[in-house]
Amino acid sequence: MKIGMNLLLWTNHVTEEHYPIVDTLNKVGYDGIELYMGEGDIKHYTNLGNHFSELGLGVTTVTGLAPEENISSPDSAIRAAGLDRLKWAIDNAHALKAERICGPIHSSFAYFSRQPPTTDERKRSAEMLRKAAEYAEGTDIILCPEALNRFECYLYNTMADLKVLVDTVDHPNLGAMYDTHHSNIEEKSQSVALKTIAPVLKHIHISENDRGTPGSGQVQWNDVFTTIREIGYDGWLTIEAFSTLIPEFANAINVWRNYSPSEEIYTKGLEFIKNGIC
C-alpha cells in the first residue's frame, strides 16, 4: 500500500508556489500527493507532473461536476457537457501522470432533486461514465466515483449502491473509491462496507469524522485497517482533510472552522496510517 496526502488541506489549485508543501510531504515520507483539478490546462499539469516525477512522488486527483455538467440529468446537453468535463479531467490527469481521478463524478456535488434517486438517473450516470472510461482506454488512469454522505449527494451514498454502478459500467478503466468519513455517516459497519466494495475497490480516502487528524475522532479505525488487510487491498491510502485556508472552497463544502493544525494532520496522520496497516 502507498500513502498519499491530499493538498486540499492547503489549496484547491496547485501551482509552483505550493512546491514547498509538496517537498515537505516528500521529506516527511509520503509516497505521493493528491490534488484537486478544477482549472488549468495541459501545459500547467505537465509542468506539475514533471516536478512530482523528479521527486519520485505518485499522483492521484480529485474532481467534480457542476450542476450544468450533471451526467445524470435528463437534459442531453447537460450530460454532454459533463462528459466533456470528464474528458478534460482525463486529458489533464494524463499530462500530470496521475493514476486515479476520484470524487463524486457520477453526478453534481451538492445538487438535490428533492426526491430519492431514480432508476433513470442512475442509468444515465452509468452510460456517461462508461463513455468516459472508454475515453481513458490506453492510459493508466482509473476513474473512481465516490459515494458521498446524504448531506452532499443523493444519487450514491452507500458501497452497496456504488458497487452496482461500477458493475453496470463494467470497464477496466473504472473502479470505486472508499471514504471513511462518508462511510462513518452512511454505513452500518465500515468492515461490511469495505468487504462489499472490495472486488472493485481502487482508491481509499482516510478521513476522520470531523475532517481533522486521522485517529483523533470517532471513525472505527480498527475495523477499517483490519478489513483493509483482510481484503488484500494494495492501493493508495490518501489522507483527506480540510481547512478554512481557501474561503470560497471551504464555504462550498460547508467547512466553517479548522479541525486540526495542518502540521499535525500530515505528520500524525502519516504515523497513524503506518501503525494501522503494519
PDB file of C-alpha atoms in Angstrom:
ATOM      1  CA  MET A   1       0.000   0.000   0.000  1.00  0.00           C
ATOM      2  CA  LYS A   2       1.021   3.583  -0.666  1.00  0.00           C
ATOM      3  CA  ILE A   3       0.242   6.597   1.493  1.00  0.00           C
ATOM      4  CA  GLY A   4      -0.750   9.941  -0.029  1.00  0.00           C
ATOM      5  CA  MET A   5      -1.746  13.392   1.177  1.00  0.00           C
ATOM      6  CA  ASN A   6      -4.488  15.452  -0.413  1.00  0.00           C
ATOM      7  CA  LEU A   7      -3.400  19.059  -0.982  1.00  0.00           C
ATOM      8  CA  LEU A   8      -6.952  20.344  -0.473  1.00  0.00           C
ATOM      9  CA  LEU A   9      -5.830  20.969   3.087  1.00  0.00           C
ATOM     10  CA  TRP A  10      -3.937  23.959   1.634  1.00  0.00           C
ATOM     11  CA  THR A  11      -5.353  24.789  -1.797  1.00  0.00           C
ATOM     12  CA  ASN A  12      -7.893  23.871  -4.464  1.00  0.00           C
ATOM     13  CA  HIS A  13      -5.483  24.819  -7.264  1.00  0.00           C
ATOM     14  CA  VAL A  14      -1.901  23.597  -7.020  1.00  0.00           C
ATOM     15  CA  THR A  15       0.756  25.778  -8.648  1.00  0.00           C
ATOM     16  CA  GLU A  16       4.511  26.200  -8.359  1.00  0.00           C
ATOM     17  CA  GLU A  17       4.019  28.290  -5.224  1.00  0.00           C
ATOM     18  CA  HIS A  18       2.888  25.122  -3.469  1.00  0.00           C
ATOM     19  CA  TYR A  19       6.067  23.180  -4.284  1.00  0.00           C
ATOM     20  CA  PRO A  20       7.488  23.806  -0.770  1.00  0.00           C
ATOM     21  CA  ILE A  21       4.471  21.988   0.691  1.00  0.00           C
ATOM     22  CA  VAL A  22       4.967  19.098  -1.721  1.00  0.00           C
ATOM     23  CA  ASP A  23       8.681  18.984  -0.937  1.00  0.00           C
ATOM     24  CA  THR A  24       7.883  18.842   2.795  1.00  0.00           C
ATOM     25  CA  LEU A  25       5.441  15.975   2.314  1.00  0.00           C
ATOM     26  CA  ASN A  26       8.084  14.148   0.318  1.00  0.00           C
ATOM     27  CA  LYS A  27      10.683  14.601   3.054  1.00  0.00           C
ATOM     28  CA  VAL A  28       8.241  13.514   5.770  1.00  0.00           C
ATOM     29  CA  GLY A  29       7.781  10.215   3.960  1.00  0.00           C
ATOM     30  CA  TYR A  30       4.668  10.307   1.787  1.00  0.00           C
ATOM     31  CA  ASP A  31       4.617   8.127  -1.316  1.00  0.00           C
ATOM     32  CA  GLY A  32       2.515  10.577  -3.246  1.00  0.00           C
ATOM     33  CA  ILE A  33       0.132  13.506  -3.285  1.00  0.00           C
ATOM     34  CA  GLU A  34      -3.411  14.123  -4.397  1.00  0.00           C
ATOM     35  CA  LEU A  35      -4.664  17.343  -5.895  1.00  0.00           C
ATOM     36  CA  TYR A  36      -7.959  18.820  -6.978  1.00  0.00           C
ATOM     37  CA  MET A  37      -8.438  19.534 -10.689  1.00  0.00           C
ATOM     38  CA  GLY A  38     -10.803  22.429 -11.123  1.00  0.00           C
ATOM     39  CA  GLU A  39      -8.908  24.639 -13.548  1.00  0.00           C
ATOM     40  CA  GLY A  40      -5.741  24.647 -15.634  1.00  0.00           C
ATOM     41  CA  ASP A  41      -4.592  23.223 -18.949  1.00  0.00           C
ATOM     42  CA  ILE A  42      -2.282  20.560 -20.366  1.00  0.00           C
ATOM     43  CA  LYS A  43       0.808  22.753 -20.031  1.00  0.00           C
ATOM     44  CA  HIS A  44       0.058  23.503 -16.392  1.00  0.00           C
ATOM     45  CA  TYR A  45      -0.446  19.871 -15.434  1.00  0.00           C
ATOM     46  CA  THR A  46       2.527  18.695 -17.479  1.00  0.00           C
ATOM     47  CA  ASN A  47       4.804  21.038 -15.542  1.00  0.00           C
ATOM     48  CA  LEU A  48       3.368  19.864 -12.226  1.00  0.00           C
ATOM     49  CA  GLY A  49       3.710  16.234 -13.234  1.00  0.00           C
ATOM     50  CA  ASN A  50       7.332  16.666 -14.210  1.00  0.00           C
ATOM     51  CA  HIS A  51       8.154  18.166 -10.809  1.00  0.00           C
ATOM     52  CA  PHE A  52       6.389  15.417  -8.907  1.00  0.00           C
ATOM     53  CA  SER A  53       8.118  12.762 -11.021  1.00  0.00           C
ATOM     54  CA  GLU A  54      11.511  14.268 -10.264  1.00  0.00           C
ATOM     55  CA  LEU A  55      10.722  13.841  -6.568  1.00  0.00           C
ATOM     56  CA  GLY A  56       9.634  10.261  -7.120  1.00  0.00           C
ATOM     57  CA  LEU A  57       6.085  11.002  -5.941  1.00  0.00           C
ATOM     58  CA  GLY A  58       2.989   9.271  -7.243  1.00  0.00           C
ATOM     59  CA  VAL A  59      -0.067  11.382  -8.041  1.00  0.00           C
ATOM     60  CA  THR A  60      -3.820  10.949  -7.746  1.00  0.00           C
ATOM     61  CA  THR A  61      -6.523  13.523  -8.373  1.00  0.00           C
ATOM     62  CA  VAL A  62      -9.994  14.618  -7.326  1.00  0.00           C
ATOM     63  CA  THR A  63     -12.528  16.470  -9.446  1.00  0.00           C
ATOM     64  CA  GLY A  64     -16.246  17.147  -9.597  1.00  0.00           C
ATOM     65  CA  LEU A  65     -19.114  18.182 -11.833  1.00  0.00           C
ATOM     66  CA  ALA A  66     -21.016  21.475 -11.684  1.00  0.00           C
ATOM     67  CA  PRO A  67     -24.853  21.500 -11.873  1.00  0.00           C
ATOM     68  CA  GLU A  68     -24.629  22.344 -15.572  1.00  0.00           C
ATOM     69  CA  GLU A  69     -22.413  19.253 -16.053  1.00  0.00           C
ATOM     70  CA  ASN A  70     -24.584  16.696 -14.259  1.00  0.00           C
ATOM     71  CA  ILE A  71     -24.240  13.427 -16.194  1.00  0.00           C
ATOM     72  CA  SER A  72     -27.377  12.009 -14.549  1.00  0.00           C
ATOM     73  CA  SER A  73     -29.511  14.860 -15.899  1.00  0.00           C
ATOM     74  CA  PRO A  74     -32.430  14.172 -18.290  1.00  0.00           C
ATOM     75  CA  ASP A  75     -31.083  17.036 -20.429  1.00  0.00           C
ATOM     76  CA  SER A  76     -28.780  15.600 -23.096  1.00  0.00           C
ATOM     77  CA  ALA A  77     -26.888  18.901 -23.450  1.00  0.00           C
ATOM     78  CA  ILE A  78     -26.062  18.920 -19.734  1.00  0.00           C
ATOM     79  CA  ARG A  79     -24.930  15.286 -19.898  1.00  0.00           C
ATOM     80  CA  ALA A  80     -22.729  16.092 -22.895  1.00  0.00           C
ATOM     81  CA  ALA A  81     -21.156  19.000 -21.002  1.00  0.00           C
ATOM     82  CA  GLY A  82     -20.457  16.636 -18.112  1.00  0.00           C
ATOM     83  CA  LEU A  83     -18.810  14.102 -20.396  1.00  0.00           C
ATOM     84  CA  ASP A  84     -16.674  16.876 -21.892  1.00  0.00           C
ATOM     85  CA  ARG A  85     -15.622  17.858 -18.371  1.00  0.00           C
ATOM     86  CA  LEU A  86     -14.629  14.291 -17.565  1.00  0.00           C
ATOM     87  CA  LYS A  87     -12.616  14.096 -20.810  1.00  0.00           C
ATOM     88  CA  TRP A  88     -10.907  17.360 -19.818  1.00  0.00           C
ATOM     89  CA  ALA A  89     -10.027  15.799 -16.471  1.00  0.00           C
ATOM     90  CA  ILE A  90      -8.687  12.639 -18.129  1.00  0.00           C
ATOM     91  CA  ASP A  91      -6.505  14.630 -20.540  1.00  0.00           C
ATOM     92  CA  ASN A  92      -5.037  16.743 -17.744  1.00  0.00           C
ATOM     93  CA  ALA A  93      -4.602  13.805 -15.382  1.00  0.00           C
ATOM     94  CA  HIS A  94      -2.694  12.014 -18.126  1.00  0.00           C
ATOM     95  CA  ALA A  95      -0.412  15.055 -18.525  1.00  0.00           C
ATOM     96  CA  LEU A  96       0.033  15.037 -14.747  1.00  0.00           C
ATOM     97  CA  LYS A  97       0.966  11.322 -14.815  1.00  0.00           C
ATOM     98  CA  ALA A  98      -1.841  10.677 -12.335  1.00  0.00           C
ATOM     99  CA  GLU A  99      -3.115   7.190 -11.537  1.00  0.00           C
ATOM    100  CA  ARG A 100      -6.641   7.985 -10.338  1.00  0.00           C
ATOM    101  CA  ILE A 101      -9.431  10.500 -10.876  1.00  0.00           C
ATOM    102  CA  CYS A 102     -11.641  10.342  -7.784  1.00  0.00           C
ATOM    103  CA  GLY A 103     -14.675  12.159  -6.484  1.00  0.00           C
ATOM    104  CA  PRO A 104     -18.454  12.355  -6.968  1.00  0.00           C
ATOM    105  CA  ILE A 105     -18.108  12.167 -10.743  1.00  0.00           C
ATOM    106  CA  HIS A 106     -21.363  10.208 -11.073  1.00  0.00           C
ATOM    107  CA  SER A 107     -23.396  13.417 -10.589  1.00  0.00           C
ATOM    108  CA  SER A 108     -23.109  17.026  -9.467  1.00  0.00           C
ATOM    109  CA  PHE A 109     -21.835  17.765  -5.979  1.00  0.00           C
ATOM    110  CA  ALA A 110     -24.443  19.187  -3.569  1.00  0.00           C
ATOM    111  CA  TYR A 111     -27.189  19.077  -6.202  1.00  0.00           C
ATOM    112  CA  PHE A 112     -30.514  17.685  -4.972  1.00  0.00           C
ATOM    113  CA  SER A 113     -33.700  16.876  -6.870  1.00  0.00           C
ATOM    114  CA  ARG A 114     -35.515  16.753  -3.500  1.00  0.00           C
ATOM    115  CA  GLN A 115     -36.555  13.192  -4.385  1.00  0.00           C
ATOM    116  CA  PRO A 116     -34.863   9.793  -3.955  1.00  0.00           C
ATOM    117  CA  PRO A 117     -32.625   8.691  -6.840  1.00  0.00           C
ATOM    118  CA  THR A 118     -34.440   7.165  -9.785  1.00  0.00           C
ATOM    119  CA  THR A 119     -33.518   4.206 -11.971  1.00  0.00           C
ATOM    120  CA  ASP A 120     -33.292   6.524 -14.994  1.00  0.00           C
ATOM    121  CA  GLU A 121     -30.887   8.899 -13.225  1.00  0.00           C
ATOM    122  CA  ARG A 122     -28.569   6.056 -12.321  1.00  0.00           C
ATOM    123  CA  LYS A 123     -28.834   4.594 -15.815  1.00  0.00           C
ATOM    124  CA  ARG A 124     -27.846   7.911 -17.414  1.00  0.00           C
ATOM    125  CA  SER A 125     -24.946   8.316 -14.990  1.00  0.00           C
ATOM    126  CA  ALA A 126     -23.633   4.828 -15.781  1.00  0.00           C
ATOM    127  CA  GLU A 127     -23.907   5.410 -19.531  1.00  0.00           C
ATOM    128  CA  MET A 128     -21.843   8.599 -19.352  1.00  0.00           C
ATOM    129  CA  LEU A 129     -19.255   7.035 -17.057  1.00  0.00           C
ATOM    130  CA  ARG A 130     -18.913   4.148 -19.496  1.00  0.00           C
ATOM    131  CA  LYS A 131     -18.120   6.656 -22.265  1.00  0.00           C
ATOM    132  CA  ALA A 132     -15.608   8.416 -20.010  1.00  0.00           C
ATOM    133  CA  ALA A 133     -13.945   5.099 -19.129  1.00  0.00           C
ATOM    134  CA  GLU A 134     -13.712   4.248 -22.822  1.00  0.00           C
ATOM    135  CA  TYR A 135     -12.066   7.633 -23.405  1.00  0.00           C
ATOM    136  CA  ALA A 136      -9.481   6.737 -20.746  1.00  0.00           C
ATOM    137  CA  GLU A 137      -8.535   3.499 -22.527  1.00  0.00           C
ATOM    138  CA  GLY A 138      -4.823   3.331 -23.284  1.00  0.00           C
ATOM    139  CA  THR A 139      -3.907   5.304 -20.157  1.00  0.00           C
ATOM    140  CA  ASP A 140      -3.111   4.100 -16.628  1.00  0.00           C
ATOM    141  CA  ILE A 141      -5.924   6.275 -15.265  1.00  0.00           C
ATOM    142  CA  ILE A 142      -8.726   4.641 -13.304  1.00  0.00           C
ATOM    143  CA  LEU A 143     -11.894   6.673 -12.752  1.00  0.00           C
ATOM    144  CA  CYS A 144     -13.050   6.186  -9.157  1.00  0.00           C
ATOM    145  CA  PRO A 145     -16.548   7.519  -8.424  1.00  0.00           C
ATOM    146  CA  GLU A 146     -17.165   8.240  -4.755  1.00  0.00           C
ATOM    147  CA  ALA A 147     -20.293   7.669  -2.683  1.00  0.00           C
ATOM    148  CA  LEU A 148     -20.924  10.750  -0.536  1.00  0.00           C
ATOM    149  CA  ASN A 149     -22.998  11.242   2.579  1.00  0.00           C
ATOM    150  CA  ARG A 150     -26.647  12.247   2.228  1.00  0.00           C
ATOM    151  CA  PHE A 151     -25.920  15.893   3.056  1.00  0.00           C
ATOM    152  CA  GLU A 152     -23.701  16.262  -0.036  1.00  0.00           C
ATOM    153  CA  CYS A 153     -25.286  13.895  -2.557  1.00  0.00           C
ATOM    154  CA  TYR A 154     -28.393  11.774  -3.079  1.00  0.00           C
ATOM    155  CA  LEU A 155     -27.517   9.578  -6.079  1.00  0.00           C
ATOM    156  CA  TYR A 156     -24.951   7.302  -4.406  1.00  0.00           C
ATOM    157  CA  ASN A 157     -24.494   7.145  -0.625  1.00  0.00           C
ATOM    158  CA  THR A 158     -23.501   3.539   0.141  1.00  0.00           C
ATOM    159  CA  MET A 159     -20.989   0.977  -1.034  1.00  0.00           C
ATOM    160  CA  ALA A 160     -23.801  -1.392  -1.997  1.00  0.00           C
ATOM    161  CA  ASP A 161     -25.195   1.170  -4.443  1.00  0.00           C
ATOM    162  CA  LEU A 162     -21.756   2.184  -5.674  1.00  0.00           C
ATOM    163  CA  LYS A 163     -20.901  -1.465  -6.387  1.00  0.00           C
ATOM    164  CA  VAL A 164     -23.970  -1.687  -8.647  1.00  0.00           C
ATOM    165  CA  LEU A 165     -22.785   1.398 -10.545  1.00  0.00           C
ATOM    166  CA  VAL A 166     -19.297   0.009 -11.154  1.00  0.00           C
ATOM    167  CA  ASP A 167     -20.672  -3.375 -12.180  1.00  0.00           C
ATOM    168  CA  THR A 168     -23.092  -1.678 -14.573  1.00  0.00           C
ATOM    169  CA  VAL A 169     -20.350   0.364 -16.234  1.00  0.00           C
ATOM    170  CA  ASP A 170     -18.198  -2.778 -16.428  1.00  0.00           C
ATOM    171  CA  HIS A 171     -14.975  -1.250 -17.777  1.00  0.00           C
ATOM    172  CA  PRO A 172     -11.362  -1.768 -16.615  1.00  0.00           C
ATOM    173  CA  ASN A 173     -10.738   1.984 -16.501  1.00  0.00           C
ATOM    174  CA  LEU A 174     -13.431   2.495 -13.868  1.00  0.00           C
ATOM    175  CA  GLY A 175     -13.420   1.259 -10.287  1.00  0.00           C
ATOM    176  CA  ALA A 176     -14.641   2.572  -6.942  1.00  0.00           C
ATOM    177  CA  MET A 177     -13.239   4.599  -4.084  1.00  0.00           C
ATOM    178  CA  TYR A 178     -13.977   4.339  -0.379  1.00  0.00           C
ATOM    179  CA  ASP A 179     -14.016   7.278   2.021  1.00  0.00           C
ATOM    180  CA  THR A 180     -14.000   6.627   5.773  1.00  0.00           C
ATOM    181  CA  HIS A 181     -15.691   9.971   6.531  1.00  0.00           C
ATOM    182  CA  HIS A 182     -18.726   9.350   4.343  1.00  0.00           C
ATOM    183  CA  SER A 183     -18.978   5.714   5.373  1.00  0.00           C
ATOM    184  CA  ASN A 184     -18.870   6.740   9.024  1.00  0.00           C
ATOM    185  CA  ILE A 185     -22.138   8.571   8.353  1.00  0.00           C
ATOM    186  CA  GLU A 186     -23.904   6.254   5.922  1.00  0.00           C
ATOM    187  CA  GLU A 187     -22.808   2.677   6.619  1.00  0.00           C
ATOM    188  CA  LYS A 188     -23.813   0.392   9.474  1.00  0.00           C
ATOM    189  CA  SER A 189     -20.310  -1.104   9.506  1.00  0.00           C
ATOM    190  CA  GLN A 190     -17.047   0.059   7.979  1.00  0.00           C
ATOM    191  CA  SER A 191     -15.958  -3.577   7.745  1.00  0.00           C
ATOM    192  CA  VAL A 192     -19.057  -4.761   5.900  1.00  0.00           C
ATOM    193  CA  ALA A 193     -18.932  -1.741   3.580  1.00  0.00           C
ATOM    194  CA  LEU A 194     -15.286  -2.390   2.679  1.00  0.00           C
ATOM    195  CA  LYS A 195     -15.961  -6.050   2.004  1.00  0.00           C
ATOM    196  CA  THR A 196     -18.916  -5.093  -0.195  1.00  0.00           C
ATOM    197  CA  ILE A 197     -16.853  -2.800  -2.404  1.00  0.00           C
ATOM    198  CA  ALA A 198     -13.638  -4.873  -2.256  1.00  0.00           C
ATOM    199  CA  PRO A 199     -13.967  -6.544  -5.705  1.00  0.00           C
ATOM    200  CA  VAL A 200     -13.892  -3.155  -7.461  1.00  0.00           C
ATOM    201  CA  LEU A 201     -12.014  -1.029  -4.899  1.00  0.00           C
ATOM    202  CA  LYS A 202      -9.275   1.123  -6.445  1.00  0.00           C
ATOM    203  CA  HIS A 203      -8.731   4.000  -4.002  1.00  0.00           C
ATOM    204  CA  ILE A 204      -9.262   4.842  -0.322  1.00  0.00           C
ATOM    205  CA  HIS A 205      -9.568   8.188   1.444  1.00  0.00           C
ATOM    206  CA  ILE A 206      -8.503   8.182   5.074  1.00  0.00           C
ATOM    207  CA  SER A 207     -10.643  10.910   6.602  1.00  0.00           C
ATOM    208  CA  GLU A 208     -11.769  11.466  10.171  1.00  0.00           C
ATOM    209  CA  ASN A 209     -15.412  12.083  11.064  1.00  0.00           C
ATOM    210  CA  ASP A 210     -14.673  15.813  11.595  1.00  0.00           C
ATOM    211  CA  ARG A 211     -12.151  16.033   8.713  1.00  0.00           C
ATOM    212  CA  GLY A 212      -9.321  16.610  11.180  1.00  0.00           C
ATOM    213  CA  THR A 213      -6.331  14.443  12.093  1.00  0.00           C
ATOM    214  CA  PRO A 214      -6.974  10.749  11.338  1.00  0.00           C
ATOM    215  CA  GLY A 215      -7.226   8.787  14.564  1.00  0.00           C
ATOM    216  CA  SER A 216      -8.453  11.711  16.660  1.00  0.00           C
ATOM    217  CA  GLY A 217     -12.182  11.180  16.186  1.00  0.00           C
ATOM    218  CA  GLN A 218     -14.974   8.634  16.030  1.00  0.00           C
ATOM    219  CA  VAL A 219     -14.215   6.521  12.944  1.00  0.00           C
ATOM    220  CA  GLN A 220     -13.857   2.838  13.847  1.00  0.00           C
ATOM    221  CA  TRP A 221     -10.263   2.654  12.678  1.00  0.00           C
ATOM    222  CA  ASN A 222      -9.509  -0.816  13.950  1.00  0.00           C
ATOM    223  CA  ASP A 223     -12.301  -2.168  11.743  1.00  0.00           C
ATOM    224  CA  VAL A 224     -11.020  -0.109   8.809  1.00  0.00           C
ATOM    225  CA  PHE A 225      -7.394  -1.229   8.938  1.00  0.00           C
ATOM    226  CA  THR A 226      -8.177  -4.836   9.855  1.00  0.00           C
ATOM    227  CA  THR A 227     -10.568  -5.148   6.921  1.00  0.00           C
ATOM    228  CA  ILE A 228      -8.204  -3.418   4.504  1.00  0.00           C
ATOM    229  CA  ARG A 229      -5.654  -6.100   5.295  1.00  0.00           C
ATOM    230  CA  GLU A 230      -8.250  -8.894   5.122  1.00  0.00           C
ATOM    231  CA  ILE A 231      -9.442  -7.970   1.631  1.00  0.00           C
ATOM    232  CA  GLY A 232      -5.881  -7.700   0.329  1.00  0.00           C
ATOM    233  CA  TYR A 233      -6.145  -4.082  -0.760  1.00  0.00           C
ATOM    234  CA  ASP A 234      -2.799  -2.802  -2.027  1.00  0.00           C
ATOM    235  CA  GLY A 235      -3.549   0.644  -3.458  1.00  0.00           C
ATOM    236  CA  TRP A 236      -3.464   4.216  -2.160  1.00  0.00           C
ATOM    237  CA  LEU A 237      -4.440   5.283   1.345  1.00  0.00           C
ATOM    238  CA  THR A 238      -4.764   9.045   0.963  1.00  0.00           C
ATOM    239  CA  ILE A 239      -5.470  11.462   3.798  1.00  0.00           C
ATOM    240  CA  GLU A 240      -8.244  13.913   3.009  1.00  0.00           C
ATOM    241  CA  ALA A 241      -8.635  16.748   5.496  1.00  0.00           C
ATOM    242  CA  PHE A 242      -9.895  20.301   5.111  1.00  0.00           C
ATOM    243  CA  SER A 243      -9.291  23.788   6.474  1.00  0.00           C
ATOM    244  CA  THR A 244     -10.610  27.331   6.046  1.00  0.00           C
ATOM    245  CA  LEU A 245      -7.466  28.470   4.221  1.00  0.00           C
ATOM    246  CA  ILE A 246      -9.321  28.897   0.924  1.00  0.00           C
ATOM    247  CA  PRO A 247     -12.622  30.559   1.998  1.00  0.00           C
ATOM    248  CA  GLU A 248     -14.560  30.057  -1.245  1.00  0.00           C
ATOM    249  CA  PHE A 249     -13.728  26.357  -1.341  1.00  0.00           C
ATOM    250  CA  ALA A 250     -14.322  25.894   2.391  1.00  0.00           C
ATOM    251  CA  ASN A 251     -17.749  27.508   2.073  1.00  0.00           C
ATOM    252  CA  ALA A 252     -18.625  25.224  -0.846  1.00  0.00           C
ATOM    253  CA  ILE A 253     -18.032  22.140   1.305  1.00  0.00           C
ATOM    254  CA  ASN A 254     -19.530  23.638   4.495  1.00  0.00           C
ATOM    255  CA  VAL A 255     -16.255  23.909   6.386  1.00  0.00           C
ATOM    256  CA  TRP A 256     -16.613  26.685   8.941  1.00  0.00           C
ATOM    257  CA  ARG A 257     -13.668  26.027  11.268  1.00  0.00           C
ATOM    258  CA  ASN A 258     -10.239  24.444  11.350  1.00  0.00           C
ATOM    259  CA  TYR A 259     -10.364  20.971  12.852  1.00  0.00           C
ATOM    260  CA  SER A 260      -6.675  20.318  13.496  1.00  0.00           C
ATOM    261  CA  PRO A 261      -3.389  22.128  12.779  1.00  0.00           C
ATOM    262  CA  SER A 262      -2.148  21.289   9.287  1.00  0.00           C
ATOM    263  CA  GLU A 263       1.225  20.025  10.506  1.00  0.00           C
ATOM    264  CA  GLU A 264      -0.486  17.715  12.979  1.00  0.00           C
ATOM    265  CA  ILE A 265      -2.716  16.299  10.250  1.00  0.00           C
ATOM    266  CA  TYR A 266       0.074  15.363   7.855  1.00  0.00           C
ATOM    267  CA  THR A 267       2.623  14.227  10.453  1.00  0.00           C
ATOM    268  CA  LYS A 268       0.450  12.372  12.976  1.00  0.00           C
ATOM    269  CA  GLY A 269      -1.816  11.196  10.175  1.00  0.00           C
ATOM    270  CA  LEU A 270       1.072   9.526   8.376  1.00  0.00           C
ATOM    271  CA  GLU A 271       2.252   7.863  11.570  1.00  0.00           C
ATOM    272  CA  PHE A 272      -1.277   6.716  12.356  1.00  0.00           C
ATOM    273  CA  ILE A 273      -1.723   5.029   8.973  1.00  0.00           C
ATOM    274  CA  LYS A 274       1.671   3.316   9.128  1.00  0.00           C
ATOM    275  CA  ASN A 275       0.853   1.920  12.561  1.00  0.00           C
ATOM    276  CA  GLY A 276      -2.599   0.857  11.393  1.00  0.00           C
ATOM    277  CA  ILE A 277      -1.542  -1.127   8.337  1.00  0.00           C
ATOM    278  CA  CYS A 278       1.575  -2.780   9.733  1.00  0.00           C
TER     279      CYS A 278
END
